[in-house]
Short mmCIF file of C-alpha atoms in Angstrom, two decimals:
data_model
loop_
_atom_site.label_atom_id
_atom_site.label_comp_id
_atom_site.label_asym_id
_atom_site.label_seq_id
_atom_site.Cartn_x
_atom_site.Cartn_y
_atom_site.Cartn_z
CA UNK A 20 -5.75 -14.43 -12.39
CA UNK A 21 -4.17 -15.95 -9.24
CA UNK A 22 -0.39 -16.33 -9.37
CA UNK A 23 1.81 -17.44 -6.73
CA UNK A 24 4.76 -15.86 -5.27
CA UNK A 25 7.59 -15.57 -2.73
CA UNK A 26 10.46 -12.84 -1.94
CA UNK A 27 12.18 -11.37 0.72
CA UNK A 28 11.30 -8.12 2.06
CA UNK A 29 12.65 -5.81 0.15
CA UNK A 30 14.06 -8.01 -2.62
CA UNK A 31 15.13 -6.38 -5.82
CA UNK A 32 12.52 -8.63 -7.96
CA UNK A 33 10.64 -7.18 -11.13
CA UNK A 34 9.42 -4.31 -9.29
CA UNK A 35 12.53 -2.41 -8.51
CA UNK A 36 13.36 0.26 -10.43
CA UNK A 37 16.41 2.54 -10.77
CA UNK A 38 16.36 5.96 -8.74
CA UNK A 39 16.09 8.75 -11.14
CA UNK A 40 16.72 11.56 -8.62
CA UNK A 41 19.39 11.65 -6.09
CA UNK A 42 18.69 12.43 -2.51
CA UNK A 43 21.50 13.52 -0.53
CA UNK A 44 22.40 11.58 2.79
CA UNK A 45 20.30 8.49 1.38
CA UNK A 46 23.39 6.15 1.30
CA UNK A 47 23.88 4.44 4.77
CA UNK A 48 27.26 3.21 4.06
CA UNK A 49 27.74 0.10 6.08
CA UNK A 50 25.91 0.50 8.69
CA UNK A 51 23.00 -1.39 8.04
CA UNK A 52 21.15 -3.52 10.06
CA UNK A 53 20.07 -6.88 9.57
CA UNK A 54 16.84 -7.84 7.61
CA UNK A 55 14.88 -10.55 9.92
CA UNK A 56 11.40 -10.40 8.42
CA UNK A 57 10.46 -12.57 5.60
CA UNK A 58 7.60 -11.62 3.25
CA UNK A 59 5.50 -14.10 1.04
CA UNK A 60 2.78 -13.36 -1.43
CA UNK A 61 0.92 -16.16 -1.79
CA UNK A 62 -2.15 -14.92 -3.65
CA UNK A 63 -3.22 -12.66 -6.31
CA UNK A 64 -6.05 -11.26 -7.83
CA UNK A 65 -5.49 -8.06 -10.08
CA UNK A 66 -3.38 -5.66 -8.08
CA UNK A 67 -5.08 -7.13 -4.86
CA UNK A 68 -2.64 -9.53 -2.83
CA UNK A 69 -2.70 -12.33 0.18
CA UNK A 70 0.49 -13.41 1.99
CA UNK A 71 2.38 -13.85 5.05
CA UNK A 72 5.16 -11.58 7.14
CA UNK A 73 7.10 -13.32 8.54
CA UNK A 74 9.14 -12.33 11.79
CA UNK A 75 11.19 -13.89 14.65
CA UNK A 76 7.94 -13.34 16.95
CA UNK A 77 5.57 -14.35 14.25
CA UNK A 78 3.40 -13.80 11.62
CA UNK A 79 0.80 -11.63 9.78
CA UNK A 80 -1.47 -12.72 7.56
CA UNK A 81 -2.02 -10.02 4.66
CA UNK A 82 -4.07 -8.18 3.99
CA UNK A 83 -3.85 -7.50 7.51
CA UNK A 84 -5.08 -5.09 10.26
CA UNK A 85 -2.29 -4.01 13.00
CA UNK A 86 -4.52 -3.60 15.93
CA UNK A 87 -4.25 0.31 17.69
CA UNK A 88 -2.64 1.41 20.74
CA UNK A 89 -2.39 4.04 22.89
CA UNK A 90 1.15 4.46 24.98
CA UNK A 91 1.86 0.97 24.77
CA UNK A 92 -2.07 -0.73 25.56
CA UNK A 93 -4.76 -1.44 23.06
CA UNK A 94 -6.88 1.40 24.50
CA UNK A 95 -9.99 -0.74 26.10
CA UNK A 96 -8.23 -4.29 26.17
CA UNK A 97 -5.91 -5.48 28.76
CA UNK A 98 -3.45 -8.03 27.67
CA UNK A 99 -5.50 -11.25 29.16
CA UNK A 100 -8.56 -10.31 26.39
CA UNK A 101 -6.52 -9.60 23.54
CA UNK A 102 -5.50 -13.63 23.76
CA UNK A 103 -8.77 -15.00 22.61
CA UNK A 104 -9.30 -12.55 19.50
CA UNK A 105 -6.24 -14.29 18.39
CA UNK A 106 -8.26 -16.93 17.00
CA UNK A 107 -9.97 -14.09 15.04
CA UNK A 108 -7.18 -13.47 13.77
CA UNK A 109 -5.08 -10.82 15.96
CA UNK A 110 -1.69 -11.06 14.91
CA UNK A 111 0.21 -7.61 15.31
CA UNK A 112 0.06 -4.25 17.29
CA UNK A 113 1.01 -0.85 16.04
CA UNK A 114 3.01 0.92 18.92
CA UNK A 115 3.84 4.62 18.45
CA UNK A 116 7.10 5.45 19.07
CA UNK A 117 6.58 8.97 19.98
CA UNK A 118 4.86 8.36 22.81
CA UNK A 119 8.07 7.18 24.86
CA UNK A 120 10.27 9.68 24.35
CA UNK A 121 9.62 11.17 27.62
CA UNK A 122 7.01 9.64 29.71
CA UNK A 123 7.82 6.81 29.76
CA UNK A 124 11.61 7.40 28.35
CA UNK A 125 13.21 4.82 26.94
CA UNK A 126 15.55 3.71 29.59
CA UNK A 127 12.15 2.98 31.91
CA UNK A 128 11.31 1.11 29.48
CA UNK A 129 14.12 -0.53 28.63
CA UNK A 130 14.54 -1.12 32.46
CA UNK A 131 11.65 -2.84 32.56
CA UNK A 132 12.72 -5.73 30.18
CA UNK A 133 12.43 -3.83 26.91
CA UNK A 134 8.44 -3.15 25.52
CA UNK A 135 7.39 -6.67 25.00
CA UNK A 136 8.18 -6.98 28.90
CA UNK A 137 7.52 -3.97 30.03
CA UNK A 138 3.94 -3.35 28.52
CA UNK A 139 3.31 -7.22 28.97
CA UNK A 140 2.88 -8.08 25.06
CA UNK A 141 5.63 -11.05 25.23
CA UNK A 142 2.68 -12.95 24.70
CA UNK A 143 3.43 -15.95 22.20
CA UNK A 144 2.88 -14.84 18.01
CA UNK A 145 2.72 -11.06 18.91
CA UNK A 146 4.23 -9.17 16.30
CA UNK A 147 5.01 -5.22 17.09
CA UNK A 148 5.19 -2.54 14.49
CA UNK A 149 6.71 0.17 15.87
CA UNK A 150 6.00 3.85 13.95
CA UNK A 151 5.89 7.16 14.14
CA UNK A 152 2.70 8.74 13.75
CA UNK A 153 -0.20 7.86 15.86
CA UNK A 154 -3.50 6.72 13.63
CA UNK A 155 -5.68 9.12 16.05
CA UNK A 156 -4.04 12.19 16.29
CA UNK A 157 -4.42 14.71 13.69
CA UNK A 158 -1.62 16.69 14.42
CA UNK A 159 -1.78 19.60 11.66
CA UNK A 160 -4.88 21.90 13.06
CA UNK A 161 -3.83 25.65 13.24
CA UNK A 162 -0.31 25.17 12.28
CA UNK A 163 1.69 23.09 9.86
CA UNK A 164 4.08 20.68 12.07
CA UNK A 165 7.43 21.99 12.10
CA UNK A 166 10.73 20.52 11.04
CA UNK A 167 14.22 21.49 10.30
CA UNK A 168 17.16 19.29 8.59
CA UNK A 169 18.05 18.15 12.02
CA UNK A 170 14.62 17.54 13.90
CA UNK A 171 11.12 17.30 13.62
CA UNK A 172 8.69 18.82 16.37
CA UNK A 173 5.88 16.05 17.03
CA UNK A 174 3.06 15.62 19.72
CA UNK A 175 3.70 13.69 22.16
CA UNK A 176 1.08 12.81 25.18
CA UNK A 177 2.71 15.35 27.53
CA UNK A 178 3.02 18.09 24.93
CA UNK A 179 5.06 19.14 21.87
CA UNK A 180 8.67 17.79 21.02
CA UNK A 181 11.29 17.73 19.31
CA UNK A 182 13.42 14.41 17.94
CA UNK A 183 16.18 14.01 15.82
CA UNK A 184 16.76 10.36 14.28
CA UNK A 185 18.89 9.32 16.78
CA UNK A 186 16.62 10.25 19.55
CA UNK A 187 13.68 8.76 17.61
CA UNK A 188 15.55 5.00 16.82
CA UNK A 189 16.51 5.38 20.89
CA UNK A 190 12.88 4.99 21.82
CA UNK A 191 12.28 2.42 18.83
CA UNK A 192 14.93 0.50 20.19
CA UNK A 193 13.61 0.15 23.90
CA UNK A 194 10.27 -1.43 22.64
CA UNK A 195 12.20 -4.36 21.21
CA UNK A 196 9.95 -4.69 17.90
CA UNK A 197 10.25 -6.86 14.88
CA UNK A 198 9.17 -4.20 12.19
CA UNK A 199 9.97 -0.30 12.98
CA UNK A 200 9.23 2.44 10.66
CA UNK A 201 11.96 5.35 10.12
CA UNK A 202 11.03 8.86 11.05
CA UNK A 203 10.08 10.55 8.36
CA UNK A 204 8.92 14.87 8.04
CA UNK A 205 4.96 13.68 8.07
CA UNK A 206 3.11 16.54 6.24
CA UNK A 207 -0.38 16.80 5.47
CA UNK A 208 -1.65 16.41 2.13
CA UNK A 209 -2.70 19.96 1.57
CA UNK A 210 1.14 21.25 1.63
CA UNK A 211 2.35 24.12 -0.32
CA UNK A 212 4.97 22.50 -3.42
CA UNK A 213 8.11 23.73 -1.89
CA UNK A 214 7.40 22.36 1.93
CA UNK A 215 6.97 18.73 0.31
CA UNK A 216 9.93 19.21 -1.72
CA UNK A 217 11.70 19.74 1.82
CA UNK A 218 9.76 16.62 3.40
CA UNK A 219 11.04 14.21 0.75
CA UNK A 220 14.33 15.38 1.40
CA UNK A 221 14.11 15.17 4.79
CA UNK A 222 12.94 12.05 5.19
CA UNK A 223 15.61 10.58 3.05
CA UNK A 224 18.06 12.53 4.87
CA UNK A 225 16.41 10.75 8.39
CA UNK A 226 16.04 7.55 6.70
CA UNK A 227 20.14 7.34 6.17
CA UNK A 228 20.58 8.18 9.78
CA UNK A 229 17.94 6.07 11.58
CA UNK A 230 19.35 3.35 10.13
CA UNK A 231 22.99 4.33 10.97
CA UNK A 232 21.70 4.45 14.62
CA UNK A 233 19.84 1.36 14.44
CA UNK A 234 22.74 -0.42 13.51
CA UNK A 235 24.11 0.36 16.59
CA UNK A 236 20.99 -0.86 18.89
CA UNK A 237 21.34 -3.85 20.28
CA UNK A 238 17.25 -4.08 20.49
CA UNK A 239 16.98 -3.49 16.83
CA UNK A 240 19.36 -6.26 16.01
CA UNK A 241 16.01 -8.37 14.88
CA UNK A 242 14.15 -6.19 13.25
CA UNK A 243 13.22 -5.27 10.32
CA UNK A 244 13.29 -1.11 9.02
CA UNK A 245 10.86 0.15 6.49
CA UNK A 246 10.72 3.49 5.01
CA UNK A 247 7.93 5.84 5.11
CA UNK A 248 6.80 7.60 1.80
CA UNK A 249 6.19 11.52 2.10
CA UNK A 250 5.20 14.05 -0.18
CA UNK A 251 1.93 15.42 0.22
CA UNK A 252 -0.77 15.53 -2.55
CA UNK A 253 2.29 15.94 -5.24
CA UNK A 254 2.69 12.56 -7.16
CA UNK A 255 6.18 13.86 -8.57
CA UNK A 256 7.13 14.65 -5.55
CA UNK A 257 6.01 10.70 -4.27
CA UNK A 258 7.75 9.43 -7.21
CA UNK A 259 10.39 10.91 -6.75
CA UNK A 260 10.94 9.27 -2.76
CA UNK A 261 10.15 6.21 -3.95
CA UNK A 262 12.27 5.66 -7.13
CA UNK A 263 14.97 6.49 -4.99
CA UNK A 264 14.35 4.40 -1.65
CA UNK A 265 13.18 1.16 -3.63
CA UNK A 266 17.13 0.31 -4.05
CA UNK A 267 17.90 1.62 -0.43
CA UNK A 268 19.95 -1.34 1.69
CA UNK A 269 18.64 -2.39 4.29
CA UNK A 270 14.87 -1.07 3.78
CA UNK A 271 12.38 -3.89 3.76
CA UNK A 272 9.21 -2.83 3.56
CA UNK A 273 7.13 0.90 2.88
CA UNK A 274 4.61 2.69 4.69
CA UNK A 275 2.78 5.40 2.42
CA UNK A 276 2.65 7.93 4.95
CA UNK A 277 1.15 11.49 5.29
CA UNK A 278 -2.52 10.42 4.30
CA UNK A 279 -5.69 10.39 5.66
CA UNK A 280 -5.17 14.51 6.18
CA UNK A 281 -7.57 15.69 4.34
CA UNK A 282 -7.11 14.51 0.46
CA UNK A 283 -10.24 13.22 -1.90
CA UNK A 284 -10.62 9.39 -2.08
CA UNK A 285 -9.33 10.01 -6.15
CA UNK A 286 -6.28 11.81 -4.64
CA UNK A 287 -5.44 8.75 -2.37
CA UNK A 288 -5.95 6.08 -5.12
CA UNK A 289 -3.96 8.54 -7.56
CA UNK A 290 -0.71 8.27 -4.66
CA UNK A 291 -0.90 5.10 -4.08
CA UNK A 292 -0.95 4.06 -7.43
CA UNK A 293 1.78 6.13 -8.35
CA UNK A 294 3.79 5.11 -5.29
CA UNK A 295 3.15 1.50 -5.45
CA UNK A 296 4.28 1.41 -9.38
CA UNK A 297 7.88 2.57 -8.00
CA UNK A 298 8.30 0.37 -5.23
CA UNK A 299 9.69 -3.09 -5.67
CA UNK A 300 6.68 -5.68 -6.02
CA UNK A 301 7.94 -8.43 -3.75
CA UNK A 302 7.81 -6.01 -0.96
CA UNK A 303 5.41 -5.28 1.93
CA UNK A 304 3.37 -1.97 1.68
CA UNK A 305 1.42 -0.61 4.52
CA UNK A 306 -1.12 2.20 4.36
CA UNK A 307 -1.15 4.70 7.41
CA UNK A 308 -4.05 5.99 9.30
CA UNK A 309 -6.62 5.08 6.67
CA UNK A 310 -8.81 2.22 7.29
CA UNK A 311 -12.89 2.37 6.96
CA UNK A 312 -13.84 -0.96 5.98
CA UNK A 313 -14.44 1.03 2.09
CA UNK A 314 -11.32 2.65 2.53
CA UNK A 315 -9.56 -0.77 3.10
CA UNK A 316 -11.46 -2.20 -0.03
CA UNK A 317 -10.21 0.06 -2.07
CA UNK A 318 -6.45 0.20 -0.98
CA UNK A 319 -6.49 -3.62 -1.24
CA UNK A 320 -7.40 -3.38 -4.69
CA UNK A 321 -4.41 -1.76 -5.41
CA UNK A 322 -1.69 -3.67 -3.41
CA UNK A 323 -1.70 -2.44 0.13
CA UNK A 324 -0.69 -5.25 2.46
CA UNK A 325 -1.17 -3.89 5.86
CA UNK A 326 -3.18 -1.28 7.79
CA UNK A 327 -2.93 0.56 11.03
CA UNK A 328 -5.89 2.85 11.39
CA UNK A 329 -7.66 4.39 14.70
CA UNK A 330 -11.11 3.09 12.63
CA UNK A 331 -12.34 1.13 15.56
CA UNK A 332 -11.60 3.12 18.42
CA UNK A 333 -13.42 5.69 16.93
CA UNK A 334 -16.17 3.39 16.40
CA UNK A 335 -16.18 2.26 19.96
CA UNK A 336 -15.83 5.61 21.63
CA UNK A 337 -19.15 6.32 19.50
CA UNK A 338 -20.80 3.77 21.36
CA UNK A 339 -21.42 1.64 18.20
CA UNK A 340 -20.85 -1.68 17.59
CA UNK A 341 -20.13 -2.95 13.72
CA UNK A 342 -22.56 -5.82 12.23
CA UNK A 343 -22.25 -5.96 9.27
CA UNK A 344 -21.98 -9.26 7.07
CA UNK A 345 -18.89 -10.91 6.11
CA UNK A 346 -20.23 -12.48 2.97
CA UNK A 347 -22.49 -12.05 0.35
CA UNK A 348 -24.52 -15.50 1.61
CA UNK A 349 -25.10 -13.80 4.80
CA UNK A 350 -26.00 -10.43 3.08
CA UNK A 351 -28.50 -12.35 1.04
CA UNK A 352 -29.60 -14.33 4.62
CA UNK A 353 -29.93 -11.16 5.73
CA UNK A 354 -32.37 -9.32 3.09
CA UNK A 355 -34.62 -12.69 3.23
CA UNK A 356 -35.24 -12.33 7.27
CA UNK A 357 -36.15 -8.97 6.89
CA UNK A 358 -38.63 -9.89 4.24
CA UNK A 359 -40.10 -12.66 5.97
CA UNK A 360 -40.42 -12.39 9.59
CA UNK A 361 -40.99 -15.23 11.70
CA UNK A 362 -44.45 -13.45 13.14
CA UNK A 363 -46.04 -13.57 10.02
CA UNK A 364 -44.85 -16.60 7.80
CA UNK A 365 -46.14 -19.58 10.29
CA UNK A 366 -43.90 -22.08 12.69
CA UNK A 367 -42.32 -23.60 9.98
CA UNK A 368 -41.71 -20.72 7.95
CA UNK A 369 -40.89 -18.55 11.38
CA UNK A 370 -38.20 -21.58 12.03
CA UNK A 371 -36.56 -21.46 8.61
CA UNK A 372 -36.27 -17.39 8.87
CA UNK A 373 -34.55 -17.44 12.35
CA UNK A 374 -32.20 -19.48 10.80
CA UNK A 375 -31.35 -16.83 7.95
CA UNK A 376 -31.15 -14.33 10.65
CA UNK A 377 -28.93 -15.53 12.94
CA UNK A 378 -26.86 -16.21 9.90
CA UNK A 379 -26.96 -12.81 9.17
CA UNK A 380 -26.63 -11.39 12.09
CA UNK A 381 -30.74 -10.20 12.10
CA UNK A 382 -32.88 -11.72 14.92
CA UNK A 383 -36.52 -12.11 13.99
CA UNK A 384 -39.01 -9.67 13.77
CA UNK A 385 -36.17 -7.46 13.97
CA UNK A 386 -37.61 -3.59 12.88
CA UNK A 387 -36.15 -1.36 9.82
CA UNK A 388 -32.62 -0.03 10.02
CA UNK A 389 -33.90 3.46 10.52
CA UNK A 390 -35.53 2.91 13.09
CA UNK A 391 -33.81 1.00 15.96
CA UNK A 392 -30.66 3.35 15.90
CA UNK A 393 -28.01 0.83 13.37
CA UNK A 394 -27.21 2.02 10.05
CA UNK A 395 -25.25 -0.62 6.86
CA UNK A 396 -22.76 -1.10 9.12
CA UNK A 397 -23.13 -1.20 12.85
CA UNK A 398 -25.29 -0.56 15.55
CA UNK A 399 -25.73 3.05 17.62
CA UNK A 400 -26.09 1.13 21.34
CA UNK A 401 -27.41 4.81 22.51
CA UNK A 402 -30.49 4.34 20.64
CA UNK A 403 -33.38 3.57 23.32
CA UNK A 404 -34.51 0.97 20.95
CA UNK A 405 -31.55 -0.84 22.69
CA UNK A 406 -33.16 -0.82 26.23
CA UNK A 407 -34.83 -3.90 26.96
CA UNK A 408 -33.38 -5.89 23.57
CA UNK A 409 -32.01 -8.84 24.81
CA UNK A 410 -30.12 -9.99 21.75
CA UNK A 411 -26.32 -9.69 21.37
CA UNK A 412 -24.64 -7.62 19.52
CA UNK A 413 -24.73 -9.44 16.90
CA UNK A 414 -26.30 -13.01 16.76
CA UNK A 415 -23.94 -15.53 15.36
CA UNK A 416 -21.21 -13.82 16.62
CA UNK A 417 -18.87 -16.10 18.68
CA UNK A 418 -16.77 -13.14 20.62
CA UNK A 419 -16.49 -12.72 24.70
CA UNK A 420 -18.68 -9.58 24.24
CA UNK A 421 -21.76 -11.37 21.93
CA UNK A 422 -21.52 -14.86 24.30
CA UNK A 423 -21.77 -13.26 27.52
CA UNK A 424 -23.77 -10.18 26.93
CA UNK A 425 -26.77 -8.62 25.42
CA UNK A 426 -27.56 -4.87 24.00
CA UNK A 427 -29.59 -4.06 26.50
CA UNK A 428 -26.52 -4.27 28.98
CA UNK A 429 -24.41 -2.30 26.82
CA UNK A 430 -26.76 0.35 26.32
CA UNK A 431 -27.34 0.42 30.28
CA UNK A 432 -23.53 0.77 30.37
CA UNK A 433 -23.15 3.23 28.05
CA UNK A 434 -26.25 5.54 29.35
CA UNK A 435 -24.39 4.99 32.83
CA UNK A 436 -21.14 6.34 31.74
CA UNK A 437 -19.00 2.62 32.71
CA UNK A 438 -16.02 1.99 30.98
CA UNK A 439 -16.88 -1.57 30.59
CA UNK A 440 -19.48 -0.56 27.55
CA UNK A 441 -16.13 0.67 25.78
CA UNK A 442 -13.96 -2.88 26.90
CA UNK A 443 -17.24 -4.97 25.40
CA UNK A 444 -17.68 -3.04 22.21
CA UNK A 445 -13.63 -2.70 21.71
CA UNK A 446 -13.84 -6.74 22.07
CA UNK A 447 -16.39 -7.00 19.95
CA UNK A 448 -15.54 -4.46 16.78
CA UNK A 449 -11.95 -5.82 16.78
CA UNK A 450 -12.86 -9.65 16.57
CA UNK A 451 -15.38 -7.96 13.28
CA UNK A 452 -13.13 -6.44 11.88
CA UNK A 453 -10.41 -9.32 11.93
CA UNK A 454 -13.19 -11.64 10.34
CA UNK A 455 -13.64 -8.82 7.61
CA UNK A 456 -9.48 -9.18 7.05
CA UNK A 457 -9.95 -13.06 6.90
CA UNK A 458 -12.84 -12.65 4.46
CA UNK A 459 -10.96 -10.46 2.21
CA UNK A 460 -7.69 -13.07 2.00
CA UNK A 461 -10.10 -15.55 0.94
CA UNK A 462 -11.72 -14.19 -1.36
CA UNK A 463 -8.60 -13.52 -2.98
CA UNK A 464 -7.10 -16.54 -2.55
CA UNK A 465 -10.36 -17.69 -4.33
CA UNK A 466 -9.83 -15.46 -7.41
CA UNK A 467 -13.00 -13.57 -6.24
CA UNK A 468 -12.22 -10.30 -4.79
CA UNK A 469 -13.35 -7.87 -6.80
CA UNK A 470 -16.49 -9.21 -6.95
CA UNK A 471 -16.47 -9.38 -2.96
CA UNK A 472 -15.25 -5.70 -2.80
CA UNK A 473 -18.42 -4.77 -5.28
CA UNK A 474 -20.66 -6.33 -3.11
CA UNK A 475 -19.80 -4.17 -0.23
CA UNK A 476 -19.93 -1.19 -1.97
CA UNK A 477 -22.75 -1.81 -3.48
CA UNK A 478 -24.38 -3.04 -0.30
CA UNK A 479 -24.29 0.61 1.00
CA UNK A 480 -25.49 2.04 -1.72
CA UNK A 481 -28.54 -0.31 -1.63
CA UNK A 482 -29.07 0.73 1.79
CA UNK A 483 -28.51 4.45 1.40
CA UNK A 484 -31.23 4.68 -1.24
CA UNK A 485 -33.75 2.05 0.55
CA UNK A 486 -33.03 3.27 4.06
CA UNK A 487 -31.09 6.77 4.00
CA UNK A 488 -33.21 7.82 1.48
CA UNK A 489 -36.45 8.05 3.81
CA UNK A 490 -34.90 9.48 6.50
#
């Protein structure tokens, strides 16, 4: 059933319910700052959900993908080629804010024009999500992070630190963003009971006084704050936060943090559920540092709004590029070329199959899966089977990387150890992967998503018996 719907950020609506615990140092008095983003859900379909965020820089379409980066720079893309995957659908970053506490520190950057200047992002309809865990670091091998009451130790790219609130909104404020996230004790979800206990409580405690501090940041003045969720794998414990935050002032929006660190898939979808059932409805929810294209499926399915997720750097560093479909039509396209290849079905028949295949992303007379290195999902540009192929990436797709260059150039970069196989794939996965966002919004504006998100899955599980199968 589609329904339509629209509330501020935040906004009490149906969804909020009454803390039942109390959390000391959660009250902010009345220093609160002001809530500039506007959220809309325009769409939905079961717990799944389409809308808009709205913010003074501009919007993002949900479900939506916050693109990665590293220190301030999408790691492969300079600013001039993240301006045509807009039309894919680019609409926000993810900015850590950890990684300007001391190299940069926030005055550079605020001496060079704030972040949007200084990191040349000012670009027209950016929006910037500033928050405090980066997607690609796993922070918790060999020793738990540390925290007391009054800081947290974090990594930072020159080493190990420690921030307090204050310090933390300090470098939030100097990259001039229109969302930020408030620090939060970020544990991983095997915790003992008694250090997630502490987390909630500390991140409460942090919440209060980030936005006490924010309040007084002049670069903060338009933004929005959202609260991150801890609480390891312990769903009282989740509760427990979020009964208590969903009436905070001045929070907006909620980040389910502290996932993605080693939990089952039925552990995730238990916290979120749980989580989600406590926060007010009208609100936006992002999920942290989770984000395979199943992984997204399934979040969507119960609510999640927004992602930010190191998925497609690691992708590109791999040397892979995703193709995919982005539709059942060109899935079916897809299975037909491969069944009748233009070498052996005549001219006219040959003629009707390229057609399919292009559509699908399958050029003719293209061999098994198994065979010339790509698996459901995307290609390994290593293989040798890449060396002389002078197809794009993927056929049909209209990005700088597919229009202007072929496989066979990739793999020569990669083999040769140039960068520029890294800046062509990044183009290239990124401009998928927004199409795979846009795909999912319509099919739940359409009233059809869970039958688009049982395609998917049950695409690669047609392919792992057919192809993985006889490996």
């Amino acid at each position: 059933m589609r329904r339509r719907q629209r509330a501020a950020a935040g906004g009490g609506g149906s969804g909020r319910r009454q803390a039942v615990a109390h959390l000391g140092g959660l009250a902010a008095g009345a220093c609160i700052p002001l809530i500039t983003a506007m959220f809309t859900v325009s769409y939905s379909d079961g717990d799944a959900r389409s809308g808009e965020l709205s913010t003074p820089s501009g919007a993002v379409s949900t479900p939506g993908l916050l693109v990665y980066t590293h220190r301030g720079g999408s790691m492969n893309l300079t600013p001039d080629l993240l301006e045509p995957l807009r039309a894919a659908g680019l609409q926000g970053l993810q900015l850590d804010a950890l990684q300007f506490l001391n190299q940069p520190t926030p005055a550079v950057v605020q001496g060079g024009g704030g972040g949007r200047k200084f990191m040349a992002l000012d670009g027209p309809g950016t929006v910037l999500v500033a928050t405090g865990r980066d997607p690609a670091i796993y922070e918790y091998a060999g020793a738990m992070r540390q925290a007391t009451n009054e800081w947290a130790s974090v990594t930072t790219p020159t080493g190990a630190a420690t921030v307090t609130p204050e310090r933390y909104v300090e470098a939030v404020a100097a990259l001039h963003p229109d969302v930020w996230v408030a620090l939060s004790d970020d544990i991983p979800s095997d915790s003992r009971t008694d250090r997630a206990a502490k987390s909630v409580d500390r991140t409460a405690a942090w919440l209060a006084a980030c936005l006490a501090a924010a309040a007084q940041q002049p670069g903060l003045a338009a933004a929005a704050a959202w609260a991150a969720v801890q609480g390891g794998q312990y769903l009282h414990e989740r509760q427990r936060y979020a009964e208590a935050v969903a009436g905070q002032p001045g929070v907006s929006g909620y980040v389910l943090g502290g996932l993605g660190t080693g939990e089952s898939p039925e552990q995730r979808q238990q916290i979120v559920q749980a989580v989600l059932q406590r926060l007010p409805a009208g609100a936006p929810r992002m999920l942290s540092s989770v984000g395979t294209p199943e992984e997204v499926l399934e979040a969507v399915a119960q609510g999640i709004d927004l992602f930010d997720t190191a998925y497609l750097l690691d992708v590109t560093n791999g040397g892979y590029a995703l193709a995919f479909p982005l539709s059942p039509e060109a899935d079916q396209a897809e299975q037909q070329a491969q069944q009748q290849p233009g070498a052996a079905a005549g001219a006219a028949a040959g003629a009707a199959a390229g057609t399919l295949q292009a559509a699908a992303g399958v050029a003719a007379g293209e061999a098994p899966a198994d065979a010339c290195g790509r698996d459901d999902s995307k290609l390994n540009l290593w293989a040798l089977a890449y060396r002389t192929d002078k197809r794009p990436l993927l056929p049909g797709c209209t990005c700088f990387a597919c229009a202007n260059h072929t496989r066979a150039y990739v793999h020569h970069l990669l083999q040769t150890h140039e960068m520029t196989a890294q800046v062509l794939l990044e183009v290239h996965n990124t401009h998928h992967y927004l199409q795979f966002f846009r795909e999912i919004r319509t099919a739940i504006a359409a009233g059809r998503f869970a039958a688009f998100r049982d395609w998917f899955l049950q695409r690669r599980q047609r392919w792992l018996v057919s192809e993985g199968g006889e490996q």
